[in-house]
């Protein structure tokens, strides 16, 4: 029996991953770019070689579908694996569009690979984590991370890579939690539904490479206005594929819309703030760190809870 415990931070996509060119391998239809956050984290222990498989999430036995997904992932680490025990806990609301699957599968990839005695080099882990959840391949590094498309049909070159470290730029992500309730449709099903039924999906795919290139250049140049504009375009285009799907998928609640208007009002008052949303109702606002308190104060009348986060670091194994 061997065991390892890993911690990983979630990342928020500034340019979204949305849609797959290969569902079995989790190969994206579009390139994406993200920021890894500090403070929020998933901590996962894998015990390799026990009597029987078990999966515990946030202090309780995992529901059957979640347990099956975790155990199927362990098969990717080693198809001849022994029974394993997995214990995972996140310090933020899961399944609410806060990218919990990104930190979950990054931490699981690192803990399981270490427990199995395999390679824990980040690119190998990024390839592995991608199979659990696409966005997880970007949580293998801190700071700004890019996930280019890759070219190979087997996905062997489809991994993320670091673009700029956490201290590259003094920005903050102000997260306005409009609702902590589990989302009605998960991102995996929603992106496939949009691909199959939205007439806007093709345009989403066609315009994604320009957004990626623009955001990449803006991160390297530390140009917040340009990055913010591209980021907002990416999130609204992604949600447009959902609003035009049949039946439509609407993640926004009234507080979401109030936050989007507030971000616009902050800009009109001269504060550089731009919003992004994932597969959930929460709004994440990118700004300079020096403006974060003002942004949080503007958003706070609209939501019950606000978190101010900064660029976070790499995942890590806990010393034994
Ligand atoms: O990693 P998944 O399959 O949960 O998909 C994530 C999709 C978004 O969070 C909406 C966008 C992204 O790039 O993280």
mmCIF file of C-alpha atoms and ligand atoms in Angstrom:
data_model
loop_
_atom_site.group_PDB
_atom_site.id
_atom_site.type_symbol
_atom_site.label_atom_id
_atom_site.label_comp_id
_atom_site.label_asym_id
_atom_site.label_seq_id
_atom_site.Cartn_x
_atom_site.Cartn_y
_atom_site.Cartn_z
ATOM 1 C CA UNK A 1 0.000 0.000 0.000
ATOM 2 C CA UNK A 2 1.258 3.492 -0.886
ATOM 3 C CA UNK A 3 -0.432 6.843 -0.395
ATOM 4 C CA UNK A 4 0.019 10.427 -1.585
ATOM 5 C CA UNK A 5 -1.785 13.701 -0.917
ATOM 6 C CA UNK A 6 -1.851 16.554 -3.422
ATOM 7 C CA UNK A 7 -3.276 20.059 -3.474
ATOM 8 C CA UNK A 8 -4.278 21.966 -6.611
ATOM 9 C CA UNK A 9 -5.951 25.305 -7.285
ATOM 10 C CA UNK A 10 -8.878 25.814 -9.664
ATOM 11 C CA UNK A 11 -8.414 27.962 -12.744
ATOM 12 C CA UNK A 12 -10.850 30.349 -14.394
ATOM 13 C CA UNK A 13 -10.813 30.492 -18.181
ATOM 14 C CA UNK A 14 -10.293 33.995 -19.566
ATOM 15 C CA UNK A 15 -10.809 32.560 -23.059
ATOM 16 C CA UNK A 16 -13.126 29.572 -22.739
ATOM 17 C CA UNK A 17 -12.768 25.918 -23.577
ATOM 18 C CA UNK A 18 -16.222 25.044 -24.891
ATOM 19 C CA UNK A 19 -16.886 22.111 -27.227
ATOM 20 C CA UNK A 20 -14.863 19.028 -28.109
ATOM 21 C CA UNK A 21 -13.441 17.680 -31.328
ATOM 22 C CA UNK A 22 -13.097 14.255 -29.673
ATOM 23 C CA UNK A 23 -15.363 13.398 -26.761
ATOM 24 C CA UNK A 24 -13.674 10.168 -25.716
ATOM 25 C CA UNK A 25 -10.254 11.825 -25.425
ATOM 26 C CA UNK A 26 -11.510 15.242 -24.261
ATOM 27 C CA UNK A 27 -9.825 17.065 -27.134
ATOM 28 C CA UNK A 28 -11.071 20.655 -27.378
ATOM 29 C CA UNK A 29 -12.585 22.292 -30.447
ATOM 30 C CA UNK A 30 -11.007 25.627 -29.436
ATOM 31 C CA UNK A 31 -7.841 26.824 -27.681
ATOM 32 C CA UNK A 32 -8.238 28.369 -24.221
ATOM 33 C CA UNK A 33 -6.351 30.476 -21.694
ATOM 34 C CA UNK A 34 -6.806 30.658 -17.935
ATOM 35 C CA UNK A 35 -5.754 32.155 -14.636
ATOM 36 C CA UNK A 36 -5.058 29.825 -11.702
ATOM 37 C CA UNK A 37 -6.445 31.218 -8.436
ATOM 38 C CA UNK A 38 -4.878 31.288 -4.973
ATOM 39 C CA UNK A 39 -6.669 30.273 -1.704
ATOM 40 C CA UNK A 40 -9.336 28.069 -3.319
ATOM 41 C CA UNK A 41 -8.011 24.550 -3.502
ATOM 42 C CA UNK A 42 -8.819 20.856 -3.666
ATOM 43 C CA UNK A 43 -6.881 18.485 -1.422
ATOM 44 C CA UNK A 44 -6.908 14.838 -2.467
ATOM 45 C CA UNK A 45 -5.422 11.708 -0.932
ATOM 46 C CA UNK A 46 -5.105 8.484 -2.910
ATOM 47 C CA UNK A 47 -4.321 5.246 -1.115
ATOM 48 C CA UNK A 48 -3.113 2.762 -3.714
ATOM 49 C CA UNK A 49 -3.722 -0.876 -2.761
ATOM 50 C CA UNK A 50 -6.545 -1.332 -0.208
ATOM 51 C CA UNK A 51 -9.285 -3.979 0.240
ATOM 52 C CA UNK A 52 -11.981 -2.316 -1.855
ATOM 53 C CA UNK A 53 -12.497 0.855 -3.908
ATOM 54 C CA UNK A 54 -14.022 3.837 -2.093
ATOM 55 C CA UNK A 55 -14.421 7.530 -2.940
ATOM 56 C CA UNK A 56 -15.147 10.199 -0.339
ATOM 57 C CA UNK A 57 -15.946 13.755 -1.447
ATOM 58 C CA UNK A 58 -16.183 16.606 1.054
ATOM 59 C CA UNK A 59 -16.654 14.336 4.030
ATOM 60 C CA UNK A 60 -19.285 11.944 2.616
ATOM 61 C CA UNK A 61 -19.292 8.887 0.360
ATOM 62 C CA UNK A 62 -19.447 10.136 -3.228
ATOM 63 C CA UNK A 63 -22.705 9.666 -5.153
ATOM 64 C CA UNK A 64 -22.417 6.710 -7.578
ATOM 65 C CA UNK A 65 -21.869 8.754 -10.802
ATOM 66 C CA UNK A 66 -19.098 10.868 -9.224
ATOM 67 C CA UNK A 67 -17.434 7.775 -7.734
ATOM 68 C CA UNK A 68 -17.589 6.017 -11.110
ATOM 69 C CA UNK A 69 -15.929 9.009 -12.800
ATOM 70 C CA UNK A 70 -13.097 9.071 -10.249
ATOM 71 C CA UNK A 71 -12.540 5.305 -10.446
ATOM 72 C CA UNK A 72 -12.596 5.361 -14.272
ATOM 73 C CA UNK A 73 -9.899 8.036 -14.105
ATOM 74 C CA UNK A 74 -7.728 5.767 -11.948
ATOM 75 C CA UNK A 75 -7.917 3.169 -14.749
ATOM 76 C CA UNK A 76 -6.145 5.727 -16.959
ATOM 77 C CA UNK A 77 -3.338 5.939 -14.423
ATOM 78 C CA UNK A 78 -3.021 2.137 -14.465
ATOM 79 C CA UNK A 79 -5.517 -0.258 -16.113
ATOM 80 C CA UNK A 80 -4.257 -3.026 -13.776
ATOM 81 C CA UNK A 81 -4.541 -0.917 -10.660
ATOM 82 C CA UNK A 82 -5.335 -2.404 -7.241
ATOM 83 C CA UNK A 83 -8.421 -1.246 -5.290
ATOM 84 C CA UNK A 84 -7.916 2.351 -4.115
ATOM 85 C CA UNK A 85 -9.260 4.754 -1.539
ATOM 86 C CA UNK A 86 -9.752 8.366 -2.657
ATOM 87 C CA UNK A 87 -10.530 11.160 -0.183
ATOM 88 C CA UNK A 88 -11.045 14.616 -1.651
ATOM 89 C CA UNK A 89 -12.121 17.900 -0.154
ATOM 90 C CA UNK A 90 -12.488 21.392 -1.666
ATOM 91 C CA UNK A 91 -12.641 24.637 0.316
ATOM 92 C CA UNK A 92 -15.153 26.311 -2.032
ATOM 93 C CA UNK A 93 -18.656 25.501 -3.392
ATOM 94 C CA UNK A 94 -18.400 22.664 -5.909
ATOM 95 C CA UNK A 95 -20.583 22.328 -9.014
ATOM 96 C CA UNK A 96 -21.464 26.013 -9.091
ATOM 97 C CA UNK A 97 -19.426 27.197 -12.025
ATOM 98 C CA UNK A 98 -16.335 27.824 -9.920
ATOM 99 C CA UNK A 99 -14.247 25.368 -11.882
ATOM 100 C CA UNK A 100 -14.136 22.780 -9.109
ATOM 101 C CA UNK A 101 -13.479 19.998 -11.622
ATOM 102 C CA UNK A 102 -10.260 21.740 -12.678
ATOM 103 C CA UNK A 103 -8.661 21.555 -9.238
ATOM 104 C CA UNK A 104 -10.286 18.172 -8.522
ATOM 105 C CA UNK A 105 -8.787 16.329 -11.488
ATOM 106 C CA UNK A 106 -5.437 18.138 -11.265
ATOM 107 C CA UNK A 107 -5.104 17.110 -7.603
ATOM 108 C CA UNK A 108 -6.312 13.578 -8.391
ATOM 109 C CA UNK A 109 -3.853 13.207 -11.295
ATOM 110 C CA UNK A 110 -0.950 14.275 -9.091
ATOM 111 C CA UNK A 111 -1.936 12.248 -6.008
ATOM 112 C CA UNK A 112 -2.777 9.079 -7.984
ATOM 113 C CA UNK A 113 0.380 9.240 -10.113
ATOM 114 C CA UNK A 114 2.554 9.758 -7.028
ATOM 115 C CA UNK A 115 0.792 6.965 -5.107
ATOM 116 C CA UNK A 116 1.243 4.611 -8.099
ATOM 117 C CA UNK A 117 4.927 5.514 -8.364
ATOM 118 C CA UNK A 118 4.500 7.076 -11.818
ATOM 119 C CA UNK A 119 5.914 10.187 -13.460
ATOM 120 C CA UNK A 120 4.754 13.428 -11.822
ATOM 121 C CA UNK A 121 6.218 15.774 -14.418
ATOM 122 C CA UNK A 122 3.580 18.489 -15.094
ATOM 123 C CA UNK A 123 3.163 17.967 -18.855
ATOM 124 C CA UNK A 124 2.492 14.240 -18.347
ATOM 125 C CA UNK A 125 0.019 15.134 -15.593
ATOM 126 C CA UNK A 126 -1.651 17.759 -17.801
ATOM 127 C CA UNK A 127 -2.274 15.095 -20.485
ATOM 128 C CA UNK A 128 -3.705 12.804 -17.822
ATOM 129 C CA UNK A 129 -5.818 15.437 -16.045
ATOM 130 C CA UNK A 130 -7.336 16.488 -19.403
ATOM 131 C CA UNK A 131 -8.958 13.056 -19.645
ATOM 132 C CA UNK A 132 -10.771 13.620 -16.326
ATOM 133 C CA UNK A 133 -11.959 17.138 -17.124
ATOM 134 C CA UNK A 134 -10.664 19.318 -19.943
ATOM 135 C CA UNK A 135 -10.167 22.434 -17.832
ATOM 136 C CA UNK A 136 -8.117 20.409 -15.304
ATOM 137 C CA UNK A 137 -5.184 20.218 -17.732
ATOM 138 C CA UNK A 138 -4.651 23.966 -17.104
ATOM 139 C CA UNK A 139 -4.477 23.586 -13.294
ATOM 140 C CA UNK A 140 -1.058 21.901 -13.459
ATOM 141 C CA UNK A 141 0.558 25.359 -13.369
ATOM 142 C CA UNK A 142 0.024 28.546 -11.432
ATOM 143 C CA UNK A 143 -0.496 31.972 -12.991
ATOM 144 C CA UNK A 144 -1.559 32.377 -16.615
ATOM 145 C CA UNK A 145 -1.830 29.100 -18.519
ATOM 146 C CA UNK A 146 -2.618 28.351 -22.157
ATOM 147 C CA UNK A 147 -4.101 25.228 -23.690
ATOM 148 C CA UNK A 148 -3.436 25.190 -27.438
ATOM 149 C CA UNK A 149 -5.353 22.760 -29.638
ATOM 150 C CA UNK A 150 -2.569 20.315 -30.446
ATOM 151 C CA UNK A 151 -2.510 18.574 -33.797
ATOM 152 C CA UNK A 152 -2.452 14.848 -33.192
ATOM 153 C CA UNK A 153 -5.647 12.810 -33.360
ATOM 154 C CA UNK A 154 -4.516 10.680 -30.391
ATOM 155 C CA UNK A 155 -4.225 13.806 -28.211
ATOM 156 C CA UNK A 156 -0.585 13.158 -27.310
ATOM 157 C CA UNK A 157 0.299 16.837 -27.879
ATOM 158 C CA UNK A 158 -2.911 18.228 -26.370
ATOM 159 C CA UNK A 159 -1.802 19.573 -23.015
ATOM 160 C CA UNK A 160 -1.619 22.954 -21.352
ATOM 161 C CA UNK A 161 1.565 24.941 -20.731
ATOM 162 C CA UNK A 162 2.494 27.922 -18.582
ATOM 163 C CA UNK A 163 2.258 31.351 -20.220
ATOM 164 C CA UNK A 164 3.249 33.663 -17.345
ATOM 165 C CA UNK A 165 3.881 33.015 -13.636
ATOM 166 C CA UNK A 166 1.584 34.275 -10.842
ATOM 167 C CA UNK A 167 3.776 37.309 -10.105
ATOM 168 C CA UNK A 168 3.790 38.416 -13.767
ATOM 169 C CA UNK A 169 0.877 40.787 -13.162
ATOM 170 C CA UNK A 170 -0.781 42.256 -10.093
ATOM 171 C CA UNK A 171 -4.374 41.371 -10.947
ATOM 172 C CA UNK A 172 -7.284 40.067 -8.888
ATOM 173 C CA UNK A 173 -10.350 37.969 -9.637
ATOM 174 C CA UNK A 174 -13.370 39.105 -7.637
ATOM 175 C CA UNK A 175 -15.821 36.208 -7.477
ATOM 176 C CA UNK A 176 -19.464 37.172 -6.856
ATOM 177 C CA UNK A 177 -21.345 34.060 -5.748
ATOM 178 C CA UNK A 178 -24.819 34.640 -7.140
ATOM 179 C CA UNK A 179 -25.910 31.144 -6.131
ATOM 180 C CA UNK A 180 -24.044 28.267 -4.489
ATOM 181 C CA UNK A 181 -26.695 25.739 -5.556
ATOM 182 C CA UNK A 182 -25.594 22.874 -7.816
ATOM 183 C CA UNK A 183 -26.050 23.782 -11.465
ATOM 184 C CA UNK A 184 -28.929 22.218 -13.390
ATOM 185 C CA UNK A 185 -26.751 20.981 -16.309
ATOM 186 C CA UNK A 186 -23.052 20.145 -16.038
ATOM 187 C CA UNK A 187 -20.550 21.700 -18.441
ATOM 188 C CA UNK A 188 -19.819 18.342 -20.099
ATOM 189 C CA UNK A 189 -23.453 17.839 -21.181
ATOM 190 C CA UNK A 190 -24.094 21.520 -21.860
ATOM 191 C CA UNK A 191 -21.188 21.934 -24.277
ATOM 192 C CA UNK A 192 -22.231 18.836 -26.208
ATOM 193 C CA UNK A 193 -25.848 20.040 -26.301
ATOM 194 C CA UNK A 194 -24.677 23.425 -27.671
ATOM 195 C CA UNK A 195 -22.482 21.709 -30.269
ATOM 196 C CA UNK A 196 -25.376 19.592 -31.484
ATOM 197 C CA UNK A 197 -28.191 22.129 -31.466
ATOM 198 C CA UNK A 198 -26.978 25.746 -31.530
ATOM 199 C CA UNK A 199 -26.752 27.514 -34.899
ATOM 200 C CA UNK A 200 -24.135 29.796 -33.293
ATOM 201 C CA UNK A 201 -21.742 26.988 -32.376
ATOM 202 C CA UNK A 202 -19.889 27.097 -35.714
ATOM 203 C CA UNK A 203 -19.252 30.824 -35.312
ATOM 204 C CA UNK A 204 -18.024 30.220 -31.774
ATOM 205 C CA UNK A 205 -15.434 27.762 -33.083
ATOM 206 C CA UNK A 206 -14.437 29.948 -36.055
ATOM 207 C CA UNK A 207 -13.739 33.025 -33.933
ATOM 208 C CA UNK A 208 -11.985 31.317 -30.998
ATOM 209 C CA UNK A 209 -8.438 31.335 -32.407
ATOM 210 C CA UNK A 210 -8.476 35.147 -32.717
ATOM 211 C CA UNK A 211 -9.697 35.514 -29.134
ATOM 212 C CA UNK A 212 -6.968 33.178 -27.931
ATOM 213 C CA UNK A 213 -4.236 35.074 -29.825
ATOM 214 C CA UNK A 214 -5.567 38.427 -28.609
ATOM 215 C CA UNK A 215 -5.770 37.336 -24.976
ATOM 216 C CA UNK A 216 -2.325 35.772 -25.105
ATOM 217 C CA UNK A 217 -0.783 38.993 -26.420
ATOM 218 C CA UNK A 218 -2.696 41.068 -23.853
ATOM 219 C CA UNK A 219 -1.460 38.899 -20.949
ATOM 220 C CA UNK A 220 2.143 39.180 -22.116
ATOM 221 C CA UNK A 221 1.795 42.974 -22.599
ATOM 222 C CA UNK A 222 -0.142 43.359 -19.304
ATOM 223 C CA UNK A 223 -2.888 45.158 -21.207
ATOM 224 C CA UNK A 224 -5.934 44.782 -18.951
ATOM 225 C CA UNK A 225 -8.382 46.636 -21.176
ATOM 226 C CA UNK A 226 -7.590 44.471 -24.189
ATOM 227 C CA UNK A 227 -7.647 41.275 -22.131
ATOM 228 C CA UNK A 228 -10.919 42.316 -20.476
ATOM 229 C CA UNK A 229 -12.602 43.027 -23.798
ATOM 230 C CA UNK A 230 -11.547 39.695 -25.297
ATOM 231 C CA UNK A 231 -12.526 37.875 -22.090
ATOM 232 C CA UNK A 232 -16.032 39.379 -22.128
ATOM 233 C CA UNK A 233 -16.439 38.554 -25.833
ATOM 234 C CA UNK A 234 -15.422 34.938 -25.173
ATOM 235 C CA UNK A 235 -17.821 34.419 -22.267
ATOM 236 C CA UNK A 236 -20.793 36.051 -24.028
ATOM 237 C CA UNK A 237 -20.184 34.024 -27.184
ATOM 238 C CA UNK A 238 -20.004 30.826 -25.137
ATOM 239 C CA UNK A 239 -23.280 31.660 -23.387
ATOM 240 C CA UNK A 240 -24.839 32.642 -26.734
ATOM 241 C CA UNK A 241 -24.367 29.022 -27.873
ATOM 242 C CA UNK A 242 -26.344 27.986 -24.792
ATOM 243 C CA UNK A 243 -29.093 30.571 -25.155
ATOM 244 C CA UNK A 244 -29.592 29.459 -28.770
ATOM 245 C CA UNK A 245 -29.448 25.717 -28.063
ATOM 246 C CA UNK A 246 -32.668 23.651 -28.225
ATOM 247 C CA UNK A 247 -33.888 23.602 -25.539
ATOM 248 C CA UNK A 248 -31.905 26.655 -24.367
ATOM 249 C CA UNK A 249 -29.705 26.501 -21.273
ATOM 250 C CA UNK A 250 -29.769 29.574 -19.042
ATOM 251 C CA UNK A 251 -27.274 29.632 -16.178
ATOM 252 C CA UNK A 252 -27.816 33.283 -15.261
ATOM 253 C CA UNK A 253 -30.047 34.259 -12.334
ATOM 254 C CA UNK A 254 -31.188 37.855 -11.631
ATOM 255 C CA UNK A 255 -28.134 38.493 -9.410
ATOM 256 C CA UNK A 256 -25.870 37.450 -12.295
ATOM 257 C CA UNK A 257 -27.350 40.129 -14.542
ATOM 258 C CA UNK A 258 -27.187 42.739 -11.757
ATOM 259 C CA UNK A 259 -23.457 41.999 -11.403
ATOM 260 C CA UNK A 260 -22.873 42.356 -15.154
ATOM 261 C CA UNK A 261 -24.554 45.783 -15.089
ATOM 262 C CA UNK A 262 -22.512 46.756 -12.043
ATOM 263 C CA UNK A 263 -19.273 45.870 -13.852
ATOM 264 C CA UNK A 264 -20.286 48.114 -16.716
ATOM 265 C CA UNK A 265 -21.140 50.909 -14.248
ATOM 266 C CA UNK A 266 -17.734 50.505 -12.575
ATOM 267 C CA UNK A 267 -16.081 50.975 -15.969
ATOM 268 C CA UNK A 268 -18.183 54.053 -16.645
ATOM 269 C CA UNK A 269 -16.882 55.468 -13.353
ATOM 270 C CA UNK A 270 -13.324 54.794 -14.558
ATOM 271 C CA UNK A 271 -12.500 51.492 -12.834
ATOM 272 C CA UNK A 272 -10.978 48.823 -15.085
ATOM 273 C CA UNK A 273 -13.171 45.755 -14.432
ATOM 274 C CA UNK A 274 -14.346 43.023 -16.807
ATOM 275 C CA UNK A 275 -16.612 40.027 -16.186
ATOM 276 C CA UNK A 276 -16.555 36.361 -17.085
ATOM 277 C CA UNK A 277 -18.959 33.477 -16.371
ATOM 278 C CA UNK A 278 -18.637 29.725 -16.673
ATOM 279 C CA UNK A 279 -21.261 26.992 -16.637
ATOM 280 C CA UNK A 280 -23.029 28.508 -13.648
ATOM 281 C CA UNK A 281 -24.582 31.725 -12.329
ATOM 282 C CA UNK A 282 -21.522 33.233 -10.636
ATOM 283 C CA UNK A 283 -19.682 36.254 -12.003
ATOM 284 C CA UNK A 284 -15.908 36.574 -11.849
ATOM 285 C CA UNK A 285 -14.479 40.029 -12.332
ATOM 286 C CA UNK A 286 -10.919 40.647 -13.446
ATOM 287 C CA UNK A 287 -9.296 43.892 -12.301
ATOM 288 C CA UNK A 288 -6.035 45.348 -11.001
ATOM 289 C CA UNK A 289 -5.385 44.300 -7.421
ATOM 290 C CA UNK A 290 -5.506 47.960 -6.346
ATOM 291 C CA UNK A 291 -9.130 48.149 -7.599
ATOM 292 C CA UNK A 292 -10.336 44.870 -6.060
ATOM 293 C CA UNK A 293 -11.845 46.418 -2.908
ATOM 294 C CA UNK A 294 -13.830 48.912 -4.958
ATOM 295 C CA UNK A 295 -15.047 46.188 -7.325
ATOM 296 C CA UNK A 296 -16.066 44.011 -4.361
ATOM 297 C CA UNK A 297 -17.927 46.940 -2.770
ATOM 298 C CA UNK A 298 -19.794 47.574 -6.034
ATOM 299 C CA UNK A 299 -20.850 43.940 -6.392
ATOM 300 C CA UNK A 300 -21.690 43.249 -2.735
ATOM 301 C CA UNK A 301 -25.269 44.692 -2.701
ATOM 302 C CA UNK A 302 -26.202 42.188 -5.429
ATOM 303 C CA UNK A 303 -24.969 38.893 -3.950
ATOM 304 C CA UNK A 304 -24.717 37.118 -0.593
ATOM 305 C CA UNK A 305 -21.037 36.300 -0.874
ATOM 306 C CA UNK A 306 -17.884 37.712 -2.470
ATOM 307 C CA UNK A 307 -14.346 36.338 -2.594
ATOM 308 C CA UNK A 308 -11.301 38.271 -3.751
ATOM 309 C CA UNK A 309 -8.672 35.969 -5.220
ATOM 310 C CA UNK A 310 -5.263 36.520 -6.700
ATOM 311 C CA UNK A 311 -3.122 34.501 -9.097
ATOM 312 C CA UNK A 312 -2.270 31.168 -7.469
ATOM 313 C CA UNK A 313 0.651 28.763 -7.746
ATOM 314 C CA UNK A 314 1.450 25.267 -8.958
ATOM 315 C CA UNK A 315 -0.108 22.118 -7.496
ATOM 316 C CA UNK A 316 1.985 20.362 -4.888
ATOM 317 C CA UNK A 317 2.373 17.068 -3.092
ATOM 318 C CA UNK A 318 2.218 17.203 0.675
ATOM 319 C CA UNK A 319 5.342 15.856 2.365
ATOM 320 C CA UNK A 320 4.738 12.400 3.803
HETATM 321 O O1 LIG B 1 -13.509 20.989 -17.741
HETATM 322 P P1 LIG B 1 -14.964 20.953 -17.976
HETATM 323 O O2 LIG B 1 -15.385 19.778 -18.796
HETATM 324 O O3 LIG B 1 -15.739 21.083 -16.692
HETATM 325 O O4 LIG B 1 -15.360 22.245 -18.855
HETATM 326 C C1 LIG B 1 -15.107 23.558 -18.412
HETATM 327 C C2 LIG B 1 -15.838 24.537 -19.215
HETATM 328 C C3 LIG B 1 -15.796 25.974 -18.733
HETATM 329 O O5 LIG B 1 -15.503 26.041 -17.352
HETATM 330 C C4 LIG B 1 -17.172 26.601 -18.934
HETATM 331 C C5 LIG B 1 -14.780 26.793 -19.526
HETATM 332 C C6 LIG B 1 -13.324 26.556 -19.203
HETATM 333 O O6 LIG B 1 -12.517 26.749 -20.117
HETATM 334 O O7 LIG B 1 -12.981 26.224 -18.062
#
